[in-house]
């Protein structure tokens, strides 16, 4: 046991596969351990590196294993896959994790705290409710259209009771069966809308209680939803050397296909957390509209508006989202609020 340098763990629900190697990369043991005995098994091993793929429950196990004196590391699955030799099974997956962890160049995933995961859980539930609300609204409008009832798009039409009034007016023509069905769909939409509003208030309350989130919200285009989502994803800004690395982790930098001294830049990479990237783009869209209405534009708004005039709205929005990600990193890393700079 004293020879163990790295332990690779292939996580599962009930049975975990462990693969231990020494400092020279030679296998010490490879065995299966049940969930209830994993902590006891690792507690009997001297402190070493314990590597896992970043997947479901990985952050929980990394925090728990860290309390045993081991140095827990999470590796991105795409960095582990090239080291799987032969056909895939749990033993080879664990060996590949240990092999990838032995290489300093393999990227690591920062272990999230319980507070960060709690924030992410709120956003996941809210996103699901938004999808359900959209699906129910589309289904409701589609069924109404089949019977000649055309209503305008937008949430306000449903919230203001326009559809309910149309259903009551056409109740006799629609029949009780269809009238009851459409009313049930309408109630589902209103219930989801009310739940989303409650989650929005919860996120606003969390954002007001945090100084870091208040710093993020000082930037145009960053509201409570974006601030809480960015904070839950970024956590400690020190894990990125600069703002560009944080922006690259979100997939907001151009893809590169260069060879022979010829540099070719294409569209953005779209790597990393797609939810955070999407929300940043939405925030940049709102910020650009705000910039275009300003009477006295600052340096950032003048740059964004000129870019939109030269390259078009969509490219300017993505470029602004890239710059906003860098500014957000700077605000958290230097613990300061956003201060607009006057254009020269």
CSV table of C-alpha atoms in Angstrom, one decimal:
chain,number,residue,atom,x,y,z
A,1,UNK,CA,0.0,0.0,0.0
A,2,UNK,CA,2.9,2.4,0.6
A,3,UNK,CA,3.9,2.2,-3.0
A,4,UNK,CA,0.6,3.6,-4.3
A,5,UNK,CA,0.9,7.0,-6.1
A,6,UNK,CA,-2.3,7.3,-8.0
A,7,UNK,CA,-5.7,5.6,-7.7
A,8,UNK,CA,-8.1,5.8,-10.6
A,9,UNK,CA,-11.8,5.3,-9.7
A,10,UNK,CA,-14.5,4.5,-12.2
A,11,UNK,CA,-17.6,5.8,-10.4
A,12,UNK,CA,-20.9,4.0,-10.4
A,13,UNK,CA,-24.1,3.7,-8.3
A,14,UNK,CA,-23.3,0.5,-6.4
A,15,UNK,CA,-20.0,-1.1,-7.5
A,16,UNK,CA,-16.8,1.0,-8.0
A,17,UNK,CA,-13.7,-0.1,-9.9
A,18,UNK,CA,-10.4,0.9,-8.5
A,19,UNK,CA,-7.0,0.9,-10.3
A,20,UNK,CA,-3.9,1.8,-8.3
A,21,UNK,CA,-0.4,2.5,-9.7
A,22,UNK,CA,3.0,3.3,-8.2
A,23,UNK,CA,5.2,6.3,-9.0
A,24,UNK,CA,6.6,4.4,-12.1
A,25,UNK,CA,3.1,3.7,-13.5
A,26,UNK,CA,3.1,0.0,-12.6
A,27,UNK,CA,-0.1,-1.6,-11.4
A,28,UNK,CA,-0.4,-2.2,-7.7
A,29,UNK,CA,-3.9,-3.6,-7.6
A,30,UNK,CA,-7.2,-3.5,-9.6
A,31,UNK,CA,-10.4,-4.5,-7.8
A,32,UNK,CA,-14.0,-3.8,-7.3
A,33,UNK,CA,-15.4,-2.1,-4.2
A,34,UNK,CA,-19.0,-1.7,-3.2
A,35,UNK,CA,-20.4,1.7,-2.4
A,36,UNK,CA,-20.7,1.2,1.3
A,37,UNK,CA,-17.0,0.1,1.6
A,38,UNK,CA,-15.4,2.6,-0.7
A,39,UNK,CA,-14.7,5.2,2.1
A,40,UNK,CA,-13.3,2.5,4.4
A,41,UNK,CA,-11.0,1.1,1.7
A,42,UNK,CA,-9.6,4.5,0.9
A,43,UNK,CA,-9.1,5.4,4.6
A,44,UNK,CA,-6.8,2.4,4.9
A,45,UNK,CA,-4.5,3.6,2.1
A,46,UNK,CA,-1.8,6.3,2.8
A,47,UNK,CA,-2.4,9.7,1.3
A,48,UNK,CA,-2.1,9.7,-2.5
A,49,UNK,CA,-3.7,11.2,-5.7
A,50,UNK,CA,-7.3,9.9,-6.3
A,51,UNK,CA,-8.6,10.6,-9.8
A,52,UNK,CA,-12.1,10.3,-11.2
A,53,UNK,CA,-14.0,11.4,-14.2
A,54,UNK,CA,-16.1,14.5,-13.9
A,55,UNK,CA,-19.6,12.9,-14.0
A,56,UNK,CA,-22.6,12.4,-11.8
A,57,UNK,CA,-21.8,12.4,-8.0
A,58,UNK,CA,-18.1,13.1,-8.9
A,59,UNK,CA,-18.0,16.4,-7.0
A,60,UNK,CA,-19.5,14.8,-3.9
A,61,UNK,CA,-17.0,12.0,-3.9
A,62,UNK,CA,-14.1,14.4,-4.5
A,63,UNK,CA,-15.1,16.5,-1.4
A,64,UNK,CA,-15.6,13.3,0.7
A,65,UNK,CA,-12.3,11.7,-0.4
A,66,UNK,CA,-10.5,15.0,0.3
A,67,UNK,CA,-11.5,14.7,4.0
A,68,UNK,CA,-9.6,11.4,4.2
A,69,UNK,CA,-6.3,13.1,3.5
A,70,UNK,CA,-6.1,12.2,-0.2
A,71,UNK,CA,-5.7,14.7,-3.0
A,72,UNK,CA,-8.8,14.3,-5.1
A,73,UNK,CA,-8.8,15.3,-8.8
A,74,UNK,CA,-11.5,15.3,-11.4
A,75,UNK,CA,-10.7,14.8,-15.1
A,76,UNK,CA,-12.8,15.7,-18.1
A,77,UNK,CA,-14.1,12.5,-19.8
A,78,UNK,CA,-12.8,13.6,-23.2
A,79,UNK,CA,-9.3,13.7,-21.8
A,80,UNK,CA,-9.6,10.1,-20.4
A,81,UNK,CA,-11.1,8.4,-23.5
A,82,UNK,CA,-7.8,8.3,-25.5
A,83,UNK,CA,-6.2,6.2,-22.8
A,84,UNK,CA,-8.8,3.4,-22.9
A,85,UNK,CA,-7.0,0.3,-24.3
A,86,UNK,CA,-9.1,-2.3,-26.2
A,87,UNK,CA,-12.8,-2.8,-25.6
A,88,UNK,CA,-14.4,-0.7,-22.9
A,89,UNK,CA,-15.1,-2.1,-19.5
A,90,UNK,CA,-14.9,-0.8,-15.9
A,91,UNK,CA,-11.4,-2.1,-15.3
A,92,UNK,CA,-10.0,-0.5,-18.4
A,93,UNK,CA,-11.8,2.8,-17.6
A,94,UNK,CA,-10.3,2.9,-14.2
A,95,UNK,CA,-6.8,2.2,-15.7
A,96,UNK,CA,-7.3,4.9,-18.2
A,97,UNK,CA,-8.2,7.4,-15.5
A,98,UNK,CA,-5.1,6.5,-13.6
A,99,UNK,CA,-3.0,6.9,-16.7
A,100,UNK,CA,-4.5,10.2,-17.6
A,101,UNK,CA,-4.0,11.5,-14.1
A,102,UNK,CA,-0.3,10.7,-14.2
A,103,UNK,CA,0.2,13.2,-17.0
A,104,UNK,CA,0.6,16.9,-15.9
A,105,UNK,CA,-0.8,18.1,-19.2
A,106,UNK,CA,-4.2,16.5,-18.6
A,107,UNK,CA,-6.7,19.3,-17.7
A,108,UNK,CA,-8.4,19.1,-14.4
A,109,UNK,CA,-12.0,20.0,-13.4
A,110,UNK,CA,-12.3,22.2,-10.3
A,111,UNK,CA,-14.2,20.6,-7.5
A,112,UNK,CA,-17.4,22.5,-6.9
A,113,UNK,CA,-18.6,23.3,-3.4
A,114,UNK,CA,-22.0,22.4,-2.0
A,115,UNK,CA,-23.1,26.0,-2.4
A,116,UNK,CA,-22.2,26.0,-6.1
A,117,UNK,CA,-24.0,22.8,-6.7
A,118,UNK,CA,-27.1,24.0,-4.9
A,119,UNK,CA,-27.2,27.1,-7.1
A,120,UNK,CA,-26.8,24.8,-10.2
A,121,UNK,CA,-29.6,22.7,-9.0
A,122,UNK,CA,-31.9,25.7,-8.8
A,123,UNK,CA,-31.0,26.6,-12.3
A,124,UNK,CA,-31.6,23.1,-13.6
A,125,UNK,CA,-35.1,22.9,-12.1
A,126,UNK,CA,-35.9,26.4,-13.4
A,127,UNK,CA,-34.7,25.5,-17.0
A,128,UNK,CA,-36.8,22.4,-17.0
A,129,UNK,CA,-39.9,24.4,-16.0
A,130,UNK,CA,-39.1,26.9,-18.8
A,131,UNK,CA,-39.0,24.1,-21.3
A,132,UNK,CA,-42.2,22.7,-20.0
A,133,UNK,CA,-43.9,26.0,-20.1
A,134,UNK,CA,-42.8,26.6,-23.7
A,135,UNK,CA,-44.0,23.1,-24.7
A,136,UNK,CA,-47.4,23.5,-23.1
A,137,UNK,CA,-47.9,26.9,-24.6
A,138,UNK,CA,-47.1,25.6,-28.1
A,139,UNK,CA,-49.4,22.7,-27.6
A,140,UNK,CA,-52.2,24.9,-26.4
A,141,UNK,CA,-51.8,27.3,-29.4
A,142,UNK,CA,-51.7,24.4,-31.8
A,143,UNK,CA,-54.9,22.9,-30.5
A,144,UNK,CA,-56.6,26.2,-30.5
A,145,UNK,CA,-55.5,26.8,-34.1
A,146,UNK,CA,-57.0,23.4,-35.2
A,147,UNK,CA,-60.4,24.8,-34.2
A,148,UNK,CA,-60.1,28.2,-35.7
A,149,UNK,CA,-59.0,30.1,-32.5
A,150,UNK,CA,-55.8,32.0,-33.4
A,151,UNK,CA,-54.2,33.9,-30.5
A,152,UNK,CA,-51.1,36.2,-30.5
A,153,UNK,CA,-47.7,34.9,-29.4
A,154,UNK,CA,-46.2,35.9,-26.1
A,155,UNK,CA,-46.6,35.1,-22.5
A,156,UNK,CA,-48.6,38.3,-21.8
A,157,UNK,CA,-51.5,36.9,-23.9
A,158,UNK,CA,-51.9,34.0,-21.6
A,159,UNK,CA,-51.2,35.8,-18.3
A,160,UNK,CA,-53.8,38.5,-19.1
A,161,UNK,CA,-56.5,35.9,-19.6
A,162,UNK,CA,-57.1,36.4,-23.3
A,163,UNK,CA,-57.2,32.7,-24.0
A,164,UNK,CA,-59.5,32.0,-21.1
A,165,UNK,CA,-62.0,34.6,-22.4
A,166,UNK,CA,-61.8,33.1,-25.9
A,167,UNK,CA,-62.5,29.6,-24.5
A,168,UNK,CA,-65.5,30.8,-22.4
A,169,UNK,CA,-66.9,32.5,-25.5
A,170,UNK,CA,-66.5,29.4,-27.7
A,171,UNK,CA,-67.5,26.8,-25.0
A,172,UNK,CA,-70.7,25.7,-26.7
A,173,UNK,CA,-69.0,25.3,-30.1
A,174,UNK,CA,-66.0,23.4,-28.7
A,175,UNK,CA,-67.9,21.0,-26.5
A,176,UNK,CA,-67.3,20.1,-22.9
A,177,UNK,CA,-64.6,17.5,-23.6
A,178,UNK,CA,-62.4,19.8,-25.6
A,179,UNK,CA,-63.2,22.8,-23.4
A,180,UNK,CA,-62.1,20.8,-20.3
A,181,UNK,CA,-58.9,19.7,-22.0
A,182,UNK,CA,-57.9,23.2,-23.1
A,183,UNK,CA,-58.6,24.6,-19.7
A,184,UNK,CA,-56.4,21.9,-18.2
A,185,UNK,CA,-53.5,22.8,-20.5
A,186,UNK,CA,-54.0,26.5,-19.6
A,187,UNK,CA,-53.9,25.7,-15.9
A,188,UNK,CA,-50.7,23.7,-16.5
A,189,UNK,CA,-49.1,26.7,-18.2
A,190,UNK,CA,-50.1,29.1,-15.5
A,191,UNK,CA,-48.9,26.8,-12.8
A,192,UNK,CA,-45.4,26.5,-14.4
A,193,UNK,CA,-45.3,30.2,-15.0
A,194,UNK,CA,-46.0,30.8,-11.2
A,195,UNK,CA,-43.3,28.3,-10.3
A,196,UNK,CA,-40.8,30.0,-12.6
A,197,UNK,CA,-41.6,33.4,-11.0
A,198,UNK,CA,-41.0,31.9,-7.5
A,199,UNK,CA,-37.6,30.5,-8.6
A,200,UNK,CA,-36.7,34.0,-10.1
A,201,UNK,CA,-37.5,35.6,-6.8
A,202,UNK,CA,-35.3,33.0,-5.0
A,203,UNK,CA,-32.4,33.8,-7.4
A,204,UNK,CA,-32.9,37.5,-6.9
A,205,UNK,CA,-32.7,37.0,-3.1
A,206,UNK,CA,-29.5,34.9,-3.4
A,207,UNK,CA,-27.9,37.5,-5.7
A,208,UNK,CA,-28.7,40.4,-3.3
A,209,UNK,CA,-27.1,38.5,-0.4
A,210,UNK,CA,-23.7,38.0,-2.2
A,211,UNK,CA,-21.1,40.7,-2.7
A,212,UNK,CA,-19.6,38.7,-5.6
A,213,UNK,CA,-22.9,38.5,-7.4
A,214,UNK,CA,-23.5,42.2,-6.8
A,215,UNK,CA,-20.2,42.9,-8.5
A,216,UNK,CA,-21.3,40.8,-11.5
A,217,UNK,CA,-24.7,42.6,-11.8
A,218,UNK,CA,-22.9,46.0,-12.0
A,219,UNK,CA,-22.0,44.9,-15.6
A,220,UNK,CA,-24.7,45.7,-18.2
A,221,UNK,CA,-26.5,42.6,-19.4
A,222,UNK,CA,-25.9,40.6,-16.2
A,223,UNK,CA,-29.0,40.2,-14.0
A,224,UNK,CA,-29.7,37.9,-11.1
A,225,UNK,CA,-30.1,34.8,-13.3
A,226,UNK,CA,-26.8,35.4,-15.1
A,227,UNK,CA,-25.0,36.4,-12.0
A,228,UNK,CA,-26.0,33.3,-10.0
A,229,UNK,CA,-25.3,31.0,-12.9
A,230,UNK,CA,-21.9,32.5,-13.6
A,231,UNK,CA,-21.0,32.4,-9.9
A,232,UNK,CA,-22.0,28.7,-9.6
A,233,UNK,CA,-19.9,27.8,-12.6
A,234,UNK,CA,-16.9,30.0,-12.0
A,235,UNK,CA,-16.5,29.7,-8.3
A,236,UNK,CA,-12.9,30.6,-7.5
A,237,UNK,CA,-11.6,32.9,-10.3
A,238,UNK,CA,-8.0,31.9,-9.4
A,239,UNK,CA,-8.4,28.6,-11.2
A,240,UNK,CA,-8.2,30.6,-14.5
A,241,UNK,CA,-5.0,32.6,-15.1
A,242,UNK,CA,-6.8,35.3,-17.0
A,243,UNK,CA,-10.2,36.3,-18.4
A,244,UNK,CA,-9.5,34.8,-21.8
A,245,UNK,CA,-9.0,31.3,-20.4
A,246,UNK,CA,-12.4,31.6,-18.7
A,247,UNK,CA,-14.0,32.8,-21.9
A,248,UNK,CA,-12.3,29.9,-23.7
A,249,UNK,CA,-13.7,27.4,-21.1
A,250,UNK,CA,-17.2,28.6,-22.2
A,251,UNK,CA,-16.5,28.1,-25.9
A,252,UNK,CA,-16.8,31.8,-26.8
A,253,UNK,CA,-13.4,32.0,-28.5
A,254,UNK,CA,-12.8,31.3,-32.3
A,255,UNK,CA,-12.0,27.8,-33.5
A,256,UNK,CA,-8.5,27.7,-35.1
A,257,UNK,CA,-7.4,25.7,-38.1
A,258,UNK,CA,-3.9,26.9,-38.8
A,259,UNK,CA,-1.0,25.2,-40.5
A,260,UNK,CA,2.2,26.2,-42.3
A,261,UNK,CA,2.3,29.7,-40.8
A,262,UNK,CA,-1.2,30.4,-42.1
A,263,UNK,CA,-3.6,31.3,-39.3
A,264,UNK,CA,-7.3,30.6,-40.0
A,265,UNK,CA,-10.0,31.5,-37.4
A,266,UNK,CA,-13.5,30.2,-37.7
A,267,UNK,CA,-16.7,30.3,-35.6
A,268,UNK,CA,-16.6,29.9,-31.8
A,269,UNK,CA,-15.7,26.5,-30.4
A,270,UNK,CA,-18.9,26.0,-28.4
A,271,UNK,CA,-17.1,24.0,-25.8
A,272,UNK,CA,-17.7,23.9,-22.0
A,273,UNK,CA,-21.0,24.7,-20.3
A,274,UNK,CA,-23.6,25.4,-23.0
A,275,UNK,CA,-26.1,26.8,-20.5
A,276,UNK,CA,-23.7,29.5,-19.2
A,277,UNK,CA,-22.8,30.4,-22.8
A,278,UNK,CA,-26.4,30.7,-23.9
A,279,UNK,CA,-27.3,32.9,-20.9
A,280,UNK,CA,-24.2,35.1,-21.6
A,281,UNK,CA,-25.3,35.5,-25.2
A,282,UNK,CA,-28.8,36.5,-24.1
A,283,UNK,CA,-27.3,39.0,-21.7
A,284,UNK,CA,-25.1,40.4,-24.5
A,285,UNK,CA,-28.2,40.8,-26.7
A,286,UNK,CA,-30.0,42.8,-24.0
A,287,UNK,CA,-26.8,44.9,-23.3
A,288,UNK,CA,-26.4,45.7,-27.0
A,289,UNK,CA,-30.0,47.0,-27.2
A,290,UNK,CA,-29.3,49.1,-24.2
A,291,UNK,CA,-26.1,50.4,-25.7
A,292,UNK,CA,-27.8,51.4,-28.9
A,293,UNK,CA,-30.2,53.6,-27.0
A,294,UNK,CA,-27.6,55.4,-24.9
A,295,UNK,CA,-27.2,59.1,-25.5
A,296,UNK,CA,-23.7,59.3,-24.0
A,297,UNK,CA,-22.1,55.9,-24.8
A,298,UNK,CA,-19.0,54.8,-22.9
A,299,UNK,CA,-16.0,52.9,-24.3
A,300,UNK,CA,-17.7,49.4,-24.2
A,301,UNK,CA,-21.0,50.5,-25.7
A,302,UNK,CA,-19.2,52.5,-28.5
A,303,UNK,CA,-17.1,49.4,-29.4
A,304,UNK,CA,-20.1,47.1,-29.4
A,305,UNK,CA,-22.2,49.5,-31.5
A,306,UNK,CA,-19.5,50.0,-34.1
A,307,UNK,CA,-18.9,46.3,-34.3
A,308,UNK,CA,-22.6,45.7,-34.9
A,309,UNK,CA,-22.6,48.3,-37.7
A,310,UNK,CA,-19.6,46.7,-39.4
A,311,UNK,CA,-20.3,43.0,-38.9
A,312,UNK,CA,-24.0,42.7,-38.1
A,313,UNK,CA,-25.9,42.2,-34.9
A,314,UNK,CA,-25.4,38.5,-34.4
A,315,UNK,CA,-21.6,38.6,-34.6
A,316,UNK,CA,-21.5,41.6,-32.4
A,317,UNK,CA,-23.6,39.9,-29.8
A,318,UNK,CA,-21.3,36.9,-29.6
A,319,UNK,CA,-18.2,39.1,-29.5
A,320,UNK,CA,-19.8,41.1,-26.7
A,321,UNK,CA,-20.6,37.9,-24.8
A,322,UNK,CA,-16.9,37.0,-25.1
A,323,UNK,CA,-15.9,40.4,-23.7
A,324,UNK,CA,-18.5,40.2,-20.9
A,325,UNK,CA,-17.1,36.8,-19.8
A,326,UNK,CA,-13.6,38.3,-19.5
A,327,UNK,CA,-14.9,41.3,-17.6
A,328,UNK,CA,-16.9,39.0,-15.2
A,329,UNK,CA,-13.7,37.1,-14.5
A,330,UNK,CA,-11.9,40.4,-13.8
A,331,UNK,CA,-14.6,41.7,-11.5
A,332,UNK,CA,-14.4,38.6,-9.3
A,333,UNK,CA,-10.6,38.2,-9.5
A,334,UNK,CA,-10.0,41.8,-8.4
A,335,UNK,CA,-13.0,42.2,-6.2
A,336,UNK,CA,-14.3,45.4,-7.8
A,337,UNK,CA,-17.5,46.6,-9.5
A,338,UNK,CA,-17.8,47.5,-13.2
A,339,UNK,CA,-16.9,51.1,-13.9
A,340,UNK,CA,-17.7,52.4,-17.4
A,341,UNK,CA,-14.8,54.1,-19.2
A,342,UNK,CA,-15.4,57.2,-21.2
A,343,UNK,CA,-14.4,56.8,-24.9
A,344,UNK,CA,-11.4,58.9,-25.9
